[in-house]
Amino acid sequence: MQEDKTNELVEMMFKVSRLMKEEMSYTNNLIHLSILQIQTLIFLSQNKKVSMGDIAGYFRIELSSATSLLNKLCDQGLVQRHEDKEDRRLVMITLTDKGKTLLKQAISHRRIKLEKMLSYLSQREKSELLNILKTLNNRLQRQDEK
């Protein structure tokens, strides 16, 4: 019986995750951003010095995948690459003004979408979900530190 609930829960988590990914992507008249691209812009906005290796490490992706991800953002004029002043072998990544502006719009868009999704829940359900997510977050963070 316990295994049946676990299987059902895993399946439901995948379904909800897929639907949230679709719902959370950001599109304006000129640009479509995936969740990973938005998360990359957020990461860049929160960190002063960011290299390709930092991005690959943070998202736990291969360096080639990080390069591909950044190429798309560079092509759209949202980020720029430049040499590190202290070590010219390092390529550093920063947000452009266009990237900062678009990030603000995307965060606002994401918040509105999330608030709409959460509006389907009662206050009690929101509290329960918050407690469950906090518990999962704490346990996963502790596991990650090992």
Short mmCIF file of N, CA and C in Angstrom, two decimals:
data_model
loop_
_atom_site.label_atom_id
_atom_site.label_comp_id
_atom_site.label_asym_id
_atom_site.label_seq_id
_atom_site.Cartn_x
_atom_site.Cartn_y
_atom_site.Cartn_z
N MET A 1 0.83 -1.21 0.00
CA MET A 1 0.00 0.00 0.00
C MET A 1 0.86 1.26 0.00
N GLN A 2 1.91 1.28 0.85
CA GLN A 2 2.82 2.43 0.91
C GLN A 2 3.50 2.65 -0.44
N GLU A 3 3.92 1.56 -1.09
CA GLU A 3 4.59 1.66 -2.39
C GLU A 3 3.65 2.23 -3.45
N ASP A 4 2.35 1.86 -3.39
CA ASP A 4 1.39 2.40 -4.34
C ASP A 4 1.30 3.92 -4.23
N LYS A 5 1.27 4.45 -3.01
CA LYS A 5 1.21 5.90 -2.80
C LYS A 5 2.49 6.57 -3.30
N THR A 6 3.63 5.93 -3.06
CA THR A 6 4.90 6.50 -3.52
C THR A 6 4.91 6.57 -5.04
N ASN A 7 4.50 5.51 -5.70
CA ASN A 7 4.45 5.50 -7.17
C ASN A 7 3.49 6.57 -7.69
N GLU A 8 2.34 6.67 -7.07
CA GLU A 8 1.36 7.67 -7.48
C GLU A 8 1.90 9.08 -7.25
N LEU A 9 2.60 9.28 -6.14
CA LEU A 9 3.18 10.58 -5.83
C LEU A 9 4.28 10.95 -6.83
N VAL A 10 5.13 10.01 -7.17
CA VAL A 10 6.20 10.26 -8.15
C VAL A 10 5.60 10.64 -9.49
N GLU A 11 4.61 9.91 -9.93
CA GLU A 11 3.95 10.22 -11.21
C GLU A 11 3.31 11.60 -11.19
N MET A 12 2.65 11.92 -10.08
CA MET A 12 1.99 13.21 -9.97
C MET A 12 3.01 14.34 -9.94
N MET A 13 4.15 14.13 -9.28
CA MET A 13 5.19 15.16 -9.24
C MET A 13 5.72 15.44 -10.65
N PHE A 14 5.91 14.37 -11.45
CA PHE A 14 6.36 14.57 -12.83
C PHE A 14 5.32 15.33 -13.65
N LYS A 15 4.05 14.98 -13.48
CA LYS A 15 2.99 15.66 -14.23
C LYS A 15 2.92 17.14 -13.87
N VAL A 16 2.92 17.43 -12.57
CA VAL A 16 2.82 18.81 -12.12
C VAL A 16 4.06 19.59 -12.56
N SER A 17 5.23 18.96 -12.45
CA SER A 17 6.47 19.61 -12.86
C SER A 17 6.44 19.98 -14.34
N ARG A 18 5.97 19.07 -15.18
CA ARG A 18 5.88 19.33 -16.62
C ARG A 18 4.92 20.48 -16.90
N LEU A 19 3.76 20.46 -16.25
CA LEU A 19 2.78 21.52 -16.45
C LEU A 19 3.31 22.87 -15.96
N MET A 20 4.02 22.87 -14.84
CA MET A 20 4.58 24.11 -14.32
C MET A 20 5.66 24.65 -15.26
N LYS A 21 6.48 23.76 -15.83
CA LYS A 21 7.50 24.21 -16.77
C LYS A 21 6.86 24.91 -17.96
N GLU A 22 5.81 24.31 -18.48
CA GLU A 22 5.11 24.93 -19.62
C GLU A 22 4.54 26.28 -19.23
N GLU A 23 3.94 26.32 -18.05
CA GLU A 23 3.27 27.53 -17.58
C GLU A 23 4.27 28.63 -17.23
N MET A 24 5.46 28.25 -16.77
CA MET A 24 6.42 29.20 -16.24
C MET A 24 7.39 29.76 -17.28
N SER A 25 7.40 29.21 -18.49
CA SER A 25 8.28 29.79 -19.50
C SER A 25 7.81 31.22 -19.76
N TYR A 26 8.68 32.04 -20.27
CA TYR A 26 8.38 33.45 -20.44
C TYR A 26 8.48 33.82 -21.92
N THR A 27 7.46 34.48 -22.41
CA THR A 27 7.46 34.94 -23.80
C THR A 27 6.99 36.39 -23.84
N ASN A 28 7.77 37.22 -24.49
CA ASN A 28 7.26 38.54 -24.83
C ASN A 28 7.24 38.62 -26.35
N ASN A 29 7.07 39.76 -26.89
CA ASN A 29 6.94 39.87 -28.36
C ASN A 29 8.19 39.41 -29.10
N LEU A 30 9.35 39.53 -28.46
CA LEU A 30 10.60 39.24 -29.16
C LEU A 30 11.33 38.00 -28.66
N ILE A 31 11.10 37.61 -27.42
CA ILE A 31 11.95 36.58 -26.80
C ILE A 31 11.12 35.55 -26.07
N HIS A 32 11.53 34.30 -26.21
CA HIS A 32 10.97 33.20 -25.43
C HIS A 32 12.08 32.64 -24.56
N LEU A 33 11.85 32.56 -23.25
CA LEU A 33 12.85 32.04 -22.33
C LEU A 33 12.32 30.80 -21.61
N SER A 34 13.16 29.79 -21.51
CA SER A 34 12.83 28.60 -20.74
C SER A 34 13.06 28.90 -19.26
N ILE A 35 12.60 28.01 -18.40
CA ILE A 35 12.84 28.17 -16.97
C ILE A 35 14.33 28.20 -16.69
N LEU A 36 15.10 27.33 -17.34
CA LEU A 36 16.55 27.30 -17.12
C LEU A 36 17.20 28.62 -17.53
N GLN A 37 16.75 29.20 -18.62
CA GLN A 37 17.30 30.49 -19.04
C GLN A 37 16.96 31.59 -18.03
N ILE A 38 15.73 31.59 -17.53
CA ILE A 38 15.34 32.57 -16.51
C ILE A 38 16.18 32.36 -15.25
N GLN A 39 16.32 31.10 -14.83
CA GLN A 39 17.13 30.79 -13.64
C GLN A 39 18.58 31.23 -13.83
N THR A 40 19.09 31.12 -15.04
CA THR A 40 20.45 31.56 -15.33
C THR A 40 20.56 33.07 -15.17
N LEU A 41 19.58 33.81 -15.68
CA LEU A 41 19.59 35.27 -15.53
C LEU A 41 19.50 35.65 -14.05
N ILE A 42 18.69 34.93 -13.29
CA ILE A 42 18.58 35.19 -11.85
C ILE A 42 19.93 34.93 -11.17
N PHE A 43 20.56 33.80 -11.50
CA PHE A 43 21.87 33.46 -10.93
C PHE A 43 22.89 34.55 -11.24
N LEU A 44 22.89 35.02 -12.47
CA LEU A 44 23.82 36.08 -12.86
C LEU A 44 23.54 37.38 -12.10
N SER A 45 22.28 37.67 -11.87
CA SER A 45 21.93 38.92 -11.16
C SER A 45 22.31 38.86 -9.69
N GLN A 46 22.42 37.66 -9.14
CA GLN A 46 22.71 37.50 -7.72
C GLN A 46 24.20 37.31 -7.42
N ASN A 47 25.01 37.16 -8.45
CA ASN A 47 26.43 36.90 -8.26
C ASN A 47 27.26 37.87 -9.10
N LYS A 48 28.29 38.44 -8.48
CA LYS A 48 29.11 39.45 -9.17
C LYS A 48 29.99 38.85 -10.25
N LYS A 49 30.81 37.85 -9.90
CA LYS A 49 31.73 37.25 -10.85
C LYS A 49 31.23 35.83 -11.17
N VAL A 50 30.86 35.61 -12.41
CA VAL A 50 30.34 34.30 -12.82
C VAL A 50 31.06 33.83 -14.07
N SER A 51 31.59 32.61 -13.99
CA SER A 51 32.26 32.00 -15.14
C SER A 51 31.35 30.91 -15.70
N MET A 52 31.73 30.40 -16.85
CA MET A 52 30.99 29.27 -17.44
C MET A 52 30.97 28.09 -16.47
N GLY A 53 32.13 27.84 -15.85
CA GLY A 53 32.22 26.74 -14.89
C GLY A 53 31.29 26.92 -13.71
N ASP A 54 31.12 28.17 -13.26
CA ASP A 54 30.19 28.45 -12.16
C ASP A 54 28.76 28.08 -12.55
N ILE A 55 28.39 28.45 -13.77
CA ILE A 55 27.04 28.15 -14.26
C ILE A 55 26.85 26.64 -14.39
N ALA A 56 27.81 25.96 -14.98
CA ALA A 56 27.73 24.50 -15.13
C ALA A 56 27.63 23.84 -13.76
N GLY A 57 28.43 24.30 -12.81
CA GLY A 57 28.41 23.72 -11.46
C GLY A 57 27.11 23.98 -10.73
N TYR A 58 26.61 25.20 -10.83
CA TYR A 58 25.39 25.56 -10.13
C TYR A 58 24.20 24.74 -10.62
N PHE A 59 24.09 24.59 -11.94
CA PHE A 59 22.96 23.87 -12.51
C PHE A 59 23.24 22.38 -12.68
N ARG A 60 24.46 21.97 -12.35
CA ARG A 60 24.87 20.56 -12.48
C ARG A 60 24.68 20.06 -13.91
N ILE A 61 25.24 20.84 -14.83
CA ILE A 61 25.20 20.47 -16.24
C ILE A 61 26.63 20.45 -16.76
N GLU A 62 26.81 19.83 -17.90
CA GLU A 62 28.14 19.79 -18.52
C GLU A 62 28.52 21.19 -19.01
N LEU A 63 29.81 21.45 -19.08
CA LEU A 63 30.29 22.74 -19.54
C LEU A 63 29.78 23.05 -20.95
N SER A 64 29.71 22.02 -21.79
CA SER A 64 29.21 22.24 -23.16
C SER A 64 27.73 22.67 -23.14
N SER A 65 26.96 22.13 -22.21
CA SER A 65 25.56 22.53 -22.09
C SER A 65 25.45 23.97 -21.58
N ALA A 66 26.33 24.34 -20.64
CA ALA A 66 26.34 25.71 -20.15
C ALA A 66 26.70 26.68 -21.28
N THR A 67 27.65 26.28 -22.11
CA THR A 67 28.06 27.11 -23.24
C THR A 67 26.89 27.30 -24.20
N SER A 68 26.19 26.23 -24.50
CA SER A 68 25.03 26.31 -25.39
C SER A 68 23.95 27.22 -24.79
N LEU A 69 23.70 27.07 -23.51
CA LEU A 69 22.71 27.89 -22.81
C LEU A 69 23.09 29.37 -22.91
N LEU A 70 24.36 29.66 -22.65
CA LEU A 70 24.83 31.05 -22.68
C LEU A 70 24.87 31.61 -24.09
N ASN A 71 25.18 30.77 -25.08
CA ASN A 71 25.18 31.23 -26.47
C ASN A 71 23.81 31.78 -26.85
N LYS A 72 22.76 31.08 -26.45
CA LYS A 72 21.40 31.53 -26.78
C LYS A 72 21.09 32.86 -26.10
N LEU A 73 21.52 33.00 -24.84
CA LEU A 73 21.27 34.25 -24.12
C LEU A 73 22.10 35.40 -24.71
N CYS A 74 23.33 35.09 -25.15
CA CYS A 74 24.17 36.10 -25.81
C CYS A 74 23.55 36.53 -27.13
N ASP A 75 23.07 35.57 -27.90
CA ASP A 75 22.46 35.87 -29.20
C ASP A 75 21.26 36.80 -29.06
N GLN A 76 20.58 36.70 -27.92
CA GLN A 76 19.40 37.54 -27.67
C GLN A 76 19.79 38.87 -27.01
N GLY A 77 21.08 39.04 -26.75
CA GLY A 77 21.55 40.29 -26.17
C GLY A 77 21.26 40.43 -24.69
N LEU A 78 21.03 39.31 -24.00
CA LEU A 78 20.67 39.37 -22.58
C LEU A 78 21.89 39.25 -21.66
N VAL A 79 22.94 38.61 -22.15
CA VAL A 79 24.18 38.49 -21.38
C VAL A 79 25.35 38.78 -22.31
N GLN A 80 26.49 39.05 -21.70
CA GLN A 80 27.70 39.26 -22.50
C GLN A 80 28.86 38.54 -21.84
N ARG A 81 29.78 38.12 -22.68
CA ARG A 81 31.00 37.46 -22.22
C ARG A 81 32.13 38.49 -22.24
N HIS A 82 33.05 38.34 -21.30
CA HIS A 82 34.25 39.16 -21.31
C HIS A 82 35.34 38.46 -20.53
N GLU A 83 36.58 38.84 -20.82
CA GLU A 83 37.72 38.24 -20.15
C GLU A 83 37.79 38.74 -18.71
N ASP A 84 38.22 37.86 -17.81
CA ASP A 84 38.47 38.25 -16.43
C ASP A 84 39.72 39.14 -16.43
N LYS A 85 39.65 40.25 -15.73
CA LYS A 85 40.79 41.17 -15.69
C LYS A 85 42.00 40.55 -14.99
N GLU A 86 41.74 39.65 -14.04
CA GLU A 86 42.83 39.02 -13.28
C GLU A 86 43.38 37.78 -13.97
N ASP A 87 42.55 37.09 -14.71
CA ASP A 87 42.98 35.86 -15.39
C ASP A 87 42.31 35.83 -16.76
N ARG A 88 43.04 36.23 -17.79
CA ARG A 88 42.46 36.37 -19.13
C ARG A 88 42.00 35.05 -19.73
N ARG A 89 42.40 33.93 -19.13
CA ARG A 89 41.94 32.63 -19.63
C ARG A 89 40.48 32.37 -19.26
N LEU A 90 40.00 33.05 -18.22
CA LEU A 90 38.62 32.87 -17.77
C LEU A 90 37.66 33.76 -18.55
N VAL A 91 36.54 33.18 -18.93
CA VAL A 91 35.48 33.94 -19.59
C VAL A 91 34.40 34.20 -18.54
N MET A 92 34.15 35.47 -18.29
CA MET A 92 33.15 35.85 -17.31
C MET A 92 31.86 36.25 -18.02
N ILE A 93 30.75 36.07 -17.34
CA ILE A 93 29.43 36.34 -17.91
C ILE A 93 28.73 37.39 -17.06
N THR A 94 28.15 38.38 -17.70
CA THR A 94 27.36 39.39 -16.98
C THR A 94 26.07 39.67 -17.74
N LEU A 95 25.10 40.16 -17.00
CA LEU A 95 23.83 40.58 -17.60
C LEU A 95 24.02 41.91 -18.33
N THR A 96 23.36 42.06 -19.44
CA THR A 96 23.30 43.36 -20.12
C THR A 96 22.13 44.14 -19.52
N ASP A 97 22.03 45.40 -19.88
CA ASP A 97 20.88 46.19 -19.43
C ASP A 97 19.58 45.57 -19.95
N LYS A 98 19.61 45.09 -21.18
CA LYS A 98 18.44 44.43 -21.76
C LYS A 98 18.09 43.19 -20.94
N GLY A 99 19.12 42.44 -20.52
CA GLY A 99 18.90 41.25 -19.70
C GLY A 99 18.29 41.59 -18.35
N LYS A 100 18.77 42.68 -17.73
CA LYS A 100 18.23 43.11 -16.43
C LYS A 100 16.77 43.50 -16.56
N THR A 101 16.45 44.24 -17.62
CA THR A 101 15.06 44.67 -17.84
C THR A 101 14.16 43.46 -18.09
N LEU A 102 14.61 42.56 -18.96
CA LEU A 102 13.80 41.39 -19.26
C LEU A 102 13.64 40.49 -18.04
N LEU A 103 14.69 40.39 -17.22
CA LEU A 103 14.61 39.58 -16.01
C LEU A 103 13.53 40.12 -15.07
N LYS A 104 13.48 41.42 -14.90
CA LYS A 104 12.43 42.02 -14.06
C LYS A 104 11.05 41.64 -14.58
N GLN A 105 10.87 41.72 -15.89
CA GLN A 105 9.58 41.36 -16.50
C GLN A 105 9.28 39.88 -16.28
N ALA A 106 10.29 39.03 -16.47
CA ALA A 106 10.10 37.59 -16.33
C ALA A 106 9.76 37.21 -14.90
N ILE A 107 10.41 37.85 -13.93
CA ILE A 107 10.13 37.56 -12.52
C ILE A 107 8.70 37.98 -12.18
N SER A 108 8.29 39.13 -12.68
CA SER A 108 6.92 39.58 -12.46
C SER A 108 5.92 38.61 -13.09
N HIS A 109 6.22 38.19 -14.32
CA HIS A 109 5.39 37.23 -15.05
C HIS A 109 5.29 35.92 -14.26
N ARG A 110 6.44 35.44 -13.77
CA ARG A 110 6.49 34.17 -13.03
C ARG A 110 5.68 34.26 -11.75
N ARG A 111 5.79 35.39 -11.06
CA ARG A 111 5.05 35.57 -9.81
C ARG A 111 3.54 35.53 -10.07
N ILE A 112 3.10 36.22 -11.11
CA ILE A 112 1.67 36.23 -11.45
C ILE A 112 1.20 34.82 -11.77
N LYS A 113 2.00 34.08 -12.56
CA LYS A 113 1.62 32.71 -12.91
C LYS A 113 1.55 31.82 -11.67
N LEU A 114 2.55 31.94 -10.78
CA LEU A 114 2.55 31.13 -9.57
C LEU A 114 1.38 31.47 -8.66
N GLU A 115 1.09 32.76 -8.53
CA GLU A 115 -0.05 33.16 -7.71
C GLU A 115 -1.36 32.59 -8.27
N LYS A 116 -1.47 32.56 -9.59
CA LYS A 116 -2.67 31.97 -10.21
C LYS A 116 -2.75 30.48 -9.90
N MET A 117 -1.60 29.78 -10.03
CA MET A 117 -1.59 28.34 -9.73
C MET A 117 -1.97 28.08 -8.27
N LEU A 118 -1.43 28.90 -7.39
CA LEU A 118 -1.70 28.71 -5.96
C LEU A 118 -3.11 29.12 -5.57
N SER A 119 -3.76 29.92 -6.40
CA SER A 119 -5.12 30.35 -6.10
C SER A 119 -6.11 29.18 -6.10
N TYR A 120 -5.72 28.06 -6.70
CA TYR A 120 -6.58 26.88 -6.72
C TYR A 120 -6.58 26.16 -5.38
N LEU A 121 -5.67 26.54 -4.48
CA LEU A 121 -5.55 25.88 -3.19
C LEU A 121 -6.20 26.73 -2.09
N SER A 122 -6.73 26.04 -1.09
CA SER A 122 -7.25 26.75 0.09
C SER A 122 -6.05 27.18 0.95
N GLN A 123 -6.31 28.04 1.93
CA GLN A 123 -5.24 28.48 2.83
C GLN A 123 -4.62 27.28 3.56
N ARG A 124 -5.45 26.35 3.97
CA ARG A 124 -4.96 25.14 4.66
C ARG A 124 -4.06 24.32 3.73
N GLU A 125 -4.49 24.16 2.48
CA GLU A 125 -3.68 23.42 1.51
C GLU A 125 -2.35 24.13 1.23
N LYS A 126 -2.39 25.46 1.16
CA LYS A 126 -1.16 26.22 0.96
C LYS A 126 -0.20 26.01 2.13
N SER A 127 -0.73 26.03 3.35
CA SER A 127 0.11 25.80 4.53
C SER A 127 0.71 24.40 4.52
N GLU A 128 -0.10 23.42 4.16
CA GLU A 128 0.40 22.04 4.09
C GLU A 128 1.48 21.91 3.02
N LEU A 129 1.24 22.49 1.86
CA LEU A 129 2.21 22.42 0.78
C LEU A 129 3.51 23.11 1.19
N LEU A 130 3.40 24.26 1.82
CA LEU A 130 4.58 24.99 2.28
C LEU A 130 5.39 24.15 3.26
N ASN A 131 4.72 23.51 4.19
CA ASN A 131 5.42 22.66 5.16
C ASN A 131 6.11 21.49 4.48
N ILE A 132 5.44 20.87 3.53
CA ILE A 132 6.02 19.74 2.80
C ILE A 132 7.24 20.21 2.00
N LEU A 133 7.12 21.33 1.31
CA LEU A 133 8.23 21.84 0.51
C LEU A 133 9.42 22.24 1.39
N LYS A 134 9.15 22.84 2.55
CA LYS A 134 10.22 23.19 3.48
C LYS A 134 10.94 21.93 3.97
N THR A 135 10.17 20.91 4.31
CA THR A 135 10.77 19.65 4.77
C THR A 135 11.64 19.04 3.69
N LEU A 136 11.12 18.95 2.46
CA LEU A 136 11.91 18.41 1.35
C LEU A 136 13.17 19.24 1.11
N ASN A 137 13.01 20.55 1.10
CA ASN A 137 14.14 21.45 0.88
C ASN A 137 15.22 21.24 1.94
N ASN A 138 14.83 21.20 3.21
CA ASN A 138 15.80 21.02 4.29
C ASN A 138 16.53 19.69 4.17
N ARG A 139 15.80 18.63 3.89
CA ARG A 139 16.44 17.31 3.79
C ARG A 139 17.34 17.21 2.58
N LEU A 140 16.90 17.79 1.47
CA LEU A 140 17.74 17.75 0.27
C LEU A 140 18.99 18.60 0.44
N GLN A 141 18.88 19.74 1.11
CA GLN A 141 20.05 20.58 1.35
C GLN A 141 21.05 19.85 2.24
N ARG A 142 20.56 19.20 3.28
CA ARG A 142 21.46 18.45 4.17
C ARG A 142 22.14 17.32 3.42
N GLN A 143 21.39 16.65 2.55
CA GLN A 143 21.93 15.56 1.76
C GLN A 143 22.99 16.10 0.80
N ASP A 144 22.74 17.28 0.25
CA ASP A 144 23.65 17.91 -0.71
C ASP A 144 24.97 18.30 -0.05
N GLU A 145 24.92 18.61 1.24
CA GLU A 145 26.11 19.04 1.97
C GLU A 145 27.05 17.88 2.29
N LYS A 146 26.56 16.67 2.20
CA LYS A 146 27.38 15.49 2.52
C LYS A 146 28.42 15.23 1.48
#
